[in-house]
Short mmCIF file of C-alpha atoms in Angstrom, two decimals:
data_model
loop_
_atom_site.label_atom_id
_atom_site.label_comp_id
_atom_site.label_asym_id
_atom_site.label_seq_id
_atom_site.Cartn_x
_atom_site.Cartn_y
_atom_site.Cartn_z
CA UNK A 1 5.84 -44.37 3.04
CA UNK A 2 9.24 -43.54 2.62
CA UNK A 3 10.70 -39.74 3.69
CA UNK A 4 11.73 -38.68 0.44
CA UNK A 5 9.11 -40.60 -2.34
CA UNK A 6 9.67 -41.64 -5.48
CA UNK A 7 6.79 -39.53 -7.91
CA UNK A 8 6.10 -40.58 -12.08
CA UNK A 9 4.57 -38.05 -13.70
CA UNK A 10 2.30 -38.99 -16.28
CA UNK A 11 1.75 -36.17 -19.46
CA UNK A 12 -0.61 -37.64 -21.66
CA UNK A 13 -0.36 -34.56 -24.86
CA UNK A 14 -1.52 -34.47 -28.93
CA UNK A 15 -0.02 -32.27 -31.40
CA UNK A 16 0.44 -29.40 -28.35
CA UNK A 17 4.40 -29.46 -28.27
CA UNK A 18 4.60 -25.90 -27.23
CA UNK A 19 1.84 -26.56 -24.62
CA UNK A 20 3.53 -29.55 -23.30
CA UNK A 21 7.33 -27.41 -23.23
CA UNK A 22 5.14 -24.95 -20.96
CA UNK A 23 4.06 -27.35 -18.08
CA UNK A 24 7.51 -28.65 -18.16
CA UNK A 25 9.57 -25.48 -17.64
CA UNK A 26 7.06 -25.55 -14.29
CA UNK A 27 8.25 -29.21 -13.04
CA UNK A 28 12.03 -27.68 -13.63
CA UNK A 29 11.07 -25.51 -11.15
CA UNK A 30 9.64 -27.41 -8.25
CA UNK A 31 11.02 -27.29 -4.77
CA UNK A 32 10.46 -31.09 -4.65
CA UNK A 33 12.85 -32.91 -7.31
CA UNK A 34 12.58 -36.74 -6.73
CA UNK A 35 10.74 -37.41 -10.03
CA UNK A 36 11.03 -39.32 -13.19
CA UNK A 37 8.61 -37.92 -16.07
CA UNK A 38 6.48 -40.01 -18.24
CA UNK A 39 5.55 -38.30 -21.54
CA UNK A 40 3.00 -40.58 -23.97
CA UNK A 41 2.75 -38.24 -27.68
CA UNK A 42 0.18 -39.46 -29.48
CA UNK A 43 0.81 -36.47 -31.72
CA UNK A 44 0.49 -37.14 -35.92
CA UNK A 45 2.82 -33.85 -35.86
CA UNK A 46 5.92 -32.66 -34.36
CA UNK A 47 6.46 -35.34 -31.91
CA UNK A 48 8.20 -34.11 -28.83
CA UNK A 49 11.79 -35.24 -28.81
CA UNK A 50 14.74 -35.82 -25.80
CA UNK A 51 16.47 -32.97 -27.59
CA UNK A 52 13.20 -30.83 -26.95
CA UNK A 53 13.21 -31.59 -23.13
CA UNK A 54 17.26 -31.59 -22.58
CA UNK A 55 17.15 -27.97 -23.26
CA UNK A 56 14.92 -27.58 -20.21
CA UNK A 57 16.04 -30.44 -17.77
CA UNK A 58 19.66 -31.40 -19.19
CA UNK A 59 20.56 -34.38 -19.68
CA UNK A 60 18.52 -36.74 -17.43
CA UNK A 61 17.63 -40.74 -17.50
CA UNK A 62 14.72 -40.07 -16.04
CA UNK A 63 12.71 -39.00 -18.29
CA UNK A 64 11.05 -41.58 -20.39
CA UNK A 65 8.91 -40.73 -24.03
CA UNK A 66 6.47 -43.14 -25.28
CA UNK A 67 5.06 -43.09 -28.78
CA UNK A 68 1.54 -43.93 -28.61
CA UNK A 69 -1.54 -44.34 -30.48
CA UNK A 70 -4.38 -41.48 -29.52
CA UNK A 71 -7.03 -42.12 -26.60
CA UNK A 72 -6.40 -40.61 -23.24
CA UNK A 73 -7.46 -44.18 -21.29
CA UNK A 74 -5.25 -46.05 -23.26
CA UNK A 75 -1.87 -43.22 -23.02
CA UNK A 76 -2.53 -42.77 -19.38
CA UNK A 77 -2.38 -47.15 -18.96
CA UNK A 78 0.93 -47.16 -21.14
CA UNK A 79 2.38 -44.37 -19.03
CA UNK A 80 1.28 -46.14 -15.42
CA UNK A 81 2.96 -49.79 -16.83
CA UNK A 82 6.33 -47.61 -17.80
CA UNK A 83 5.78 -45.59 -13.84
CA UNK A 84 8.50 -46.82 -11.13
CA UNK A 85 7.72 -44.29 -8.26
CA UNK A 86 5.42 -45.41 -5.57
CA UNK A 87 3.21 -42.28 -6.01
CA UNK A 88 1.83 -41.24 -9.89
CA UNK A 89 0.82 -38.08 -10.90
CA UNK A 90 -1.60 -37.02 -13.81
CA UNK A 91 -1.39 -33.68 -15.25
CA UNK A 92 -2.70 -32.34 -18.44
CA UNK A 93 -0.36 -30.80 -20.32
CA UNK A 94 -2.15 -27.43 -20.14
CA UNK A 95 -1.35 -26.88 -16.76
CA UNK A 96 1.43 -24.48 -15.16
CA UNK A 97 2.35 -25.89 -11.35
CA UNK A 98 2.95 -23.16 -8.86
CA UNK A 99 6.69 -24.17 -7.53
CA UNK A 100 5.49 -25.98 -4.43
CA UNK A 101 2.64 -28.05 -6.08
CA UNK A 102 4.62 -31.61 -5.81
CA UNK A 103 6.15 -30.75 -2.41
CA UNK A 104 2.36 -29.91 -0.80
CA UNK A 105 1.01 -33.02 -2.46
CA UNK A 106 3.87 -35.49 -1.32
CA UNK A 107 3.19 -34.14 2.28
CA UNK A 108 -0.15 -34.91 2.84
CA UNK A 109 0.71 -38.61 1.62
CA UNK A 110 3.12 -38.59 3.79
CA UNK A 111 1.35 -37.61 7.13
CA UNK A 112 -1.37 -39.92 6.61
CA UNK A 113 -1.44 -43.59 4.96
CA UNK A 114 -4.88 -43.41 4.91
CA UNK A 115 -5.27 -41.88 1.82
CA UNK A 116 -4.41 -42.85 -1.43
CA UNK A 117 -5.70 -40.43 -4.25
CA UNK A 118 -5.73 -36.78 -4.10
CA UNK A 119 -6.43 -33.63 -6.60
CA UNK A 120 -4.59 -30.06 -6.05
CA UNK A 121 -6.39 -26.80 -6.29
CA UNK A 122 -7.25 -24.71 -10.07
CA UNK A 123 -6.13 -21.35 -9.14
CA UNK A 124 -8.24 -19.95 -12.40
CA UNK A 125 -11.65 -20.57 -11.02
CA UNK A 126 -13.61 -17.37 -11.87
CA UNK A 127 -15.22 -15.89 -8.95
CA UNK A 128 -18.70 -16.20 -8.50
CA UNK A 129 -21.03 -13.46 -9.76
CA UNK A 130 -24.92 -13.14 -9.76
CA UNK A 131 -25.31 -14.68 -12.73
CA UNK A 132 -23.48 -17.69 -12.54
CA UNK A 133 -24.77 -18.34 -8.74
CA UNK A 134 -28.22 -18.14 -10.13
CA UNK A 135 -26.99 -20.58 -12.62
CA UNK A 136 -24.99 -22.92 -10.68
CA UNK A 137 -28.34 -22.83 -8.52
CA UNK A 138 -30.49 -23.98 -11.46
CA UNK A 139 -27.49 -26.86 -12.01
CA UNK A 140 -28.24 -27.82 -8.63
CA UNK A 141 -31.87 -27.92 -9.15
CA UNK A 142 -31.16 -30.43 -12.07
CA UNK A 143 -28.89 -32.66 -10.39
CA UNK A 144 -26.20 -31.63 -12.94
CA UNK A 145 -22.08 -31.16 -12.06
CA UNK A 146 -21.09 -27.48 -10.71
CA UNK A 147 -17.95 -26.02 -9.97
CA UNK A 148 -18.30 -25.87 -6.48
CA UNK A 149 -19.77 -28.99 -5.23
CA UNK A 150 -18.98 -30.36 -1.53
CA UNK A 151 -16.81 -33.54 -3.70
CA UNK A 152 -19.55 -36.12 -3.57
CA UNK A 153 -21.30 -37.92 -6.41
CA UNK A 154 -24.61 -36.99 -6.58
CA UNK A 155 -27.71 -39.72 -7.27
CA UNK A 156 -28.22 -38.65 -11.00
CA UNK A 157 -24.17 -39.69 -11.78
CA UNK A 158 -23.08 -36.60 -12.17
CA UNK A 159 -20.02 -35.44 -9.17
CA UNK A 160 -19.77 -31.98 -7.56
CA UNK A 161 -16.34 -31.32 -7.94
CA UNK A 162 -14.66 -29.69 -4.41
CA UNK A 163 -12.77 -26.75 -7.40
CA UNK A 164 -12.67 -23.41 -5.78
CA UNK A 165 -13.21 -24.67 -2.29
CA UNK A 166 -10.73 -23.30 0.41
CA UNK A 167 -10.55 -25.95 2.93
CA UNK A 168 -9.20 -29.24 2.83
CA UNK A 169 -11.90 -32.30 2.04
CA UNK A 170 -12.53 -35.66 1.88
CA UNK A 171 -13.81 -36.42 -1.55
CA UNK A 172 -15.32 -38.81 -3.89
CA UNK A 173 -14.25 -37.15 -7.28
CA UNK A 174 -10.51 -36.09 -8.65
CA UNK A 175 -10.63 -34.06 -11.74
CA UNK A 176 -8.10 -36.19 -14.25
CA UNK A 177 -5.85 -33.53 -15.06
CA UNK A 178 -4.47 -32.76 -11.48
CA UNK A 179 -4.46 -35.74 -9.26
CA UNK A 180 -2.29 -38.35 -7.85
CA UNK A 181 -2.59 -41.74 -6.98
CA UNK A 182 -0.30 -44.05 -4.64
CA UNK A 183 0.97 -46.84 -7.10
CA UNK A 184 -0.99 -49.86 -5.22
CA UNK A 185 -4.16 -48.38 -6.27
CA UNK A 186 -3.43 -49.75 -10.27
CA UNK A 187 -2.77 -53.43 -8.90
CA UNK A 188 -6.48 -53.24 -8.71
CA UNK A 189 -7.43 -50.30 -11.04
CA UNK A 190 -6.78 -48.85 -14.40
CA UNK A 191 -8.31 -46.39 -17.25
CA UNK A 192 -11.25 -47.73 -18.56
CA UNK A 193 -10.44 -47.74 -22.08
CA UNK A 194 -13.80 -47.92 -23.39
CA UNK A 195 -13.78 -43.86 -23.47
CA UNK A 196 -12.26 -43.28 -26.63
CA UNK A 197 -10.21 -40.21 -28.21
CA UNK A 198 -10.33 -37.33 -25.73
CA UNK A 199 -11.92 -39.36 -23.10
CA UNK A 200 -14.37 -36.99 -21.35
CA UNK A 201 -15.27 -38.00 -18.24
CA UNK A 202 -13.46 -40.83 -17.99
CA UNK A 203 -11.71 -39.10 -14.44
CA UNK A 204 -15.26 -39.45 -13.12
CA UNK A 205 -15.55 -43.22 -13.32
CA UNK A 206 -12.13 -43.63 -12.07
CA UNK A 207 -12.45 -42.12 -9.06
CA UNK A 208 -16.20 -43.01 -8.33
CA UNK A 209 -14.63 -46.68 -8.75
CA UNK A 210 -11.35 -46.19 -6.71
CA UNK A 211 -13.11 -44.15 -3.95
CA UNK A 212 -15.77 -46.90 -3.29
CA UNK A 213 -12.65 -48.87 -1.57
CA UNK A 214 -9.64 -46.01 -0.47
CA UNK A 215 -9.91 -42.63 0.68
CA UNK A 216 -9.40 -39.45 -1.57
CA UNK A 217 -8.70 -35.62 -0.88
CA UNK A 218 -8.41 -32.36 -2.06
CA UNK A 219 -5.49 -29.97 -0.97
CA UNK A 220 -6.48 -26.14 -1.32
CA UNK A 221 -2.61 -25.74 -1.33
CA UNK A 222 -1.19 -27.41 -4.01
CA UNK A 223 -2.03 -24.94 -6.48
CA UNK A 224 -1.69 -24.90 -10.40
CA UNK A 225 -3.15 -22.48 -13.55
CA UNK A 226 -4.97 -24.38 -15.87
CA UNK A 227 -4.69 -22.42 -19.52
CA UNK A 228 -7.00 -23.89 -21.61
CA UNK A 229 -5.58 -24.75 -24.59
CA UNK A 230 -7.75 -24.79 -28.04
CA UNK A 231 -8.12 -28.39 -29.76
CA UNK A 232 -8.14 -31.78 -28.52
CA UNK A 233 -12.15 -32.16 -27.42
CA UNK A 234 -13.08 -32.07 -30.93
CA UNK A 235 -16.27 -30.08 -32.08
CA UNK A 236 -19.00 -29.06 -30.29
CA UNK A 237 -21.25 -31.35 -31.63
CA UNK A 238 -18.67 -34.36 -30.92
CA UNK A 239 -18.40 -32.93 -27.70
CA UNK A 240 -21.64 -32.71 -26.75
CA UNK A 241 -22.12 -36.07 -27.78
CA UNK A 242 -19.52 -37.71 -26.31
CA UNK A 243 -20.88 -35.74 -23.01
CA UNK A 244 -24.06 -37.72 -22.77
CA UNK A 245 -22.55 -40.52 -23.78
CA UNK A 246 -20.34 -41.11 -21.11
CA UNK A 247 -22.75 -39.64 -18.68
CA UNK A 248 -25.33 -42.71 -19.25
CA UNK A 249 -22.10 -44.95 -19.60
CA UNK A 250 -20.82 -43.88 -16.42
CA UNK A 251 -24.45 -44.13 -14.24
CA UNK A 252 -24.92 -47.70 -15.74
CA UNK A 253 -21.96 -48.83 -14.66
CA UNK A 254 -20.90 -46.99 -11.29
CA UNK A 255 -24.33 -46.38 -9.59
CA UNK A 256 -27.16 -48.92 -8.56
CA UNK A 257 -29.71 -48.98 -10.77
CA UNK A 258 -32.54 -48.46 -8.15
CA UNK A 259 -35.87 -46.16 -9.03
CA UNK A 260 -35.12 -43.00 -6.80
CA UNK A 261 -31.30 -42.77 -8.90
CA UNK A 262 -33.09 -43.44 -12.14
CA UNK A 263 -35.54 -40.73 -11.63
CA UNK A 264 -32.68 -38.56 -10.77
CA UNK A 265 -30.18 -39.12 -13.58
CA UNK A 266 -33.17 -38.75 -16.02
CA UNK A 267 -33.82 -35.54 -14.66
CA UNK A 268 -30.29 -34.68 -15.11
CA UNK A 269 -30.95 -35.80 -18.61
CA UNK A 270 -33.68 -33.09 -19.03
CA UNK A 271 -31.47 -30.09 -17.25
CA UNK A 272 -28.71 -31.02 -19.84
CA UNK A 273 -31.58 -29.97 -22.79
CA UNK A 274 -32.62 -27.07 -20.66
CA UNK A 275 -29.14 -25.80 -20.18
CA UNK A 276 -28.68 -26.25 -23.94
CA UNK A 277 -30.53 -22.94 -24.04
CA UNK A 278 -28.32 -20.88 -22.25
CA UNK A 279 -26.27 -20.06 -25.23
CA UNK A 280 -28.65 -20.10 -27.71
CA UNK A 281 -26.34 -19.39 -30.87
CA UNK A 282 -24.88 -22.96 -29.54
CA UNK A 283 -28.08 -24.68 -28.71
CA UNK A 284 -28.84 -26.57 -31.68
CA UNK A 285 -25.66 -28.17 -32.39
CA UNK A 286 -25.91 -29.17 -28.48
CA UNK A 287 -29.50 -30.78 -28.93
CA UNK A 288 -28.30 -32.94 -32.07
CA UNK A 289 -24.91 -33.88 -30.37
CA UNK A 290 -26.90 -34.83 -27.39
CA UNK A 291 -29.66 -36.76 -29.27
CA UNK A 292 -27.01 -38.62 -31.08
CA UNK A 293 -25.28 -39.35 -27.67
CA UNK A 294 -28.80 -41.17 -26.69
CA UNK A 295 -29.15 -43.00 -30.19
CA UNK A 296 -25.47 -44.22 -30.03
CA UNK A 297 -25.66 -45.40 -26.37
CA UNK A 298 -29.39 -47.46 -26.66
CA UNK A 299 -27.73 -49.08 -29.67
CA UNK A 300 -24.27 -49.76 -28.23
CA UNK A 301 -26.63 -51.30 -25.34
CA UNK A 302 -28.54 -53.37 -27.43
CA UNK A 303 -26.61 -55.18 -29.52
#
C-alpha cells in the first residue's frame, strides 16, 4: 500500500444530529488527516447539513452527505459505492476516537498486506466482577456470544468477540461499528441487505463471510469510547426479536448445516430463554419477542 493512504469514513446516523456532531469533533482531531468523510442521514428530522459540519472542519470537498432511506445494510452499501480511499472505515456515530485511532489503524495495514479487515479496541468495557464472570461462564456453557471471547465463531453461530482483550489477535469477527476494511474486499463483498432497519447482527455475517477468504485483526491500540446513545434498536420486544431472527438467519447461511453445529446452535437457542430470566422485570417481553423471532423465521423459510 501506499505511505500515506487514502481512508473513507463511512457514518451511517438517524435522527442523532447532536450524536453524529460529537464523533466528528473527534475525526477533527486525529493525528492522521488523509480522509474524506462519508455521512448517509437517513434521519425523518433535522437532517445534518454542510453548514452543520463547516463549523467543525471548514470548508472542505471532502466531505460528502448522502440522503438515504433507513436500513443500516443498505446506508453502509450507498456510502462504500460513494468511498474513493483504498481503505474504508465504519464507525457508529456514537463513538468518540481517541486522537490516534486512524493513525494506529493505518499502521498495521501498512506493515503487513496480509490483512485486510481489522476492528480497534472499546475503551468502555466494564471490568469484570464476580457476577458477571459467573455469568459470562454460564454464556459459555450455552454456546452464546460474550464480551471476551478469543475472536472465533463458535459452532452454535454465535462469535466471541476479542472486546476487552489486551493483546493483538487474529480474528474471525469485527464488531460493525469500529472496523475497517481495505477497499478490494467490496469487489467481492457487500452488506447483506436482507437485515432490515437497525440491522442487528448484520457485522457478524459480514465478517464470518469475509474472514472465510482474507485475514482480520484486532488492535488493542486503536482505542475509542463508545457512549451509547438511546433510540435506534427499537423496543425491546422488536429487539429481541430481531435478535433471534438474525441469529437463525445468520447459522443457516454462514455455517454447515452438519448434526454436531445443529445440536449446538439449538442449545444456544435454549440459553437465549434461560438468560431471558436474568432480568426478570424484562423476561416476558424477551420470551414473546423471541417466540415471534422463531414464528417469523420458519415462515419466511417456508414460503
Amino acid at each position: 500500500m501506499e505511505e500515506n493512504i487514502r481512508t473513507s469514513i463511512i457514518i451511517c446516523t438517524r435522527n442523532r444530529r447532536e450524536i453524529l456532531l460529537r464523533i466528528c469533533n473527534s475525526i477533527v482531531s486525529q493525528t492522521y488527516t488523509n480522509y474524506e468523510i462519508i455521512i448517509v442521514d437517513s434521519s425523518d428530522k433535522e437532517k445534518i447539513t454542510h453548514v452543520d459540519l463547516e463549523v467543525i472542519f471548514g470548508k472542505t470537498k471532502f466531505i460528502n452527505i448522502i440522503y438515504s432511506e433507513p436500513g443500516l445494510t443498505k446506508q453502509r452499501n450507498i456510502g462504500i459505492k460513494a468511498a474513493k480511499g483504498e481503505l474504508f472505515f465504519f464507525f457508529d456515530d456514537d463513538l468518540i476516537l481517541e486522537d490516534d485511532f486512524l493513525e494506529d489503524m493505518v499502521k498495521v495495514f501498512k506493515d503487513n498486506n496480509d490483512y485486510f479487515g481489522g476492528m480497534g479496541a472499546m475503551t468502555d468495557i466494564k471490568v469484570a466482577t464476580f457476577k458477571t464472570k459467573l455469568y459470562t461462564r454460564a454464556l459459555r456453557f450455552f454456546l452464546l456470544r460474550h464480551g471476551y471471547g478469543n475472536g472465533k465463531f463458535r459452532k452454535s453461530g454465535f462469535p466471541g468477540f476479542p472486546h476487552g482483550k489486551k493483546m493483538f489477535l487474529d480474528t474471525e469477527v469485527l464488531s460493525g461499528g469500529i472496523t475497517a476494511y481495505k477497499k478490494e474486499v467490496f469487489d467481492e463483498f457487500e452488506f447483506d441487505e436482507h437485515f432490515s432497519a437497525y440491522s442487528y447482527m448484520e457485522d457478524i455475517d459480514f465478517s464470518r463471510r469475509v474472514s472465510k477468504k482474507y485475514k482480520l485483526f484486532y488492535n488493542p491500540r486503536a482505542k475509542a469510547e463508545h457512549r451509547h446513545a438511546a433510540g435506534g434498536r427499537g423496543n425491546y420486544f422488536e429487539n429481541r426479536r430481531m435478535y433471534m431472527y438474525n441469529h437463525r438467519y445468520i447459522f443457516e447461511k454462514n455455517f454447515p448445516q452438519i448434526l454436531s453445529n445443529k445440536l449446538a446452535h439449538f442449545w444456544s437457542i435454549i440459553g437465549l430463554y434461560v438468560f431471558a430470566t436474568w432480568d426478570w422485570k424484562k423476561a416476558m417481553t424477551a420470551i414473546k419477542g423471541y417466540n415471534k423471532g422463531l414464528r417469523d423465521y420458519r415462515k419466511a423459510t417456508h414460503k
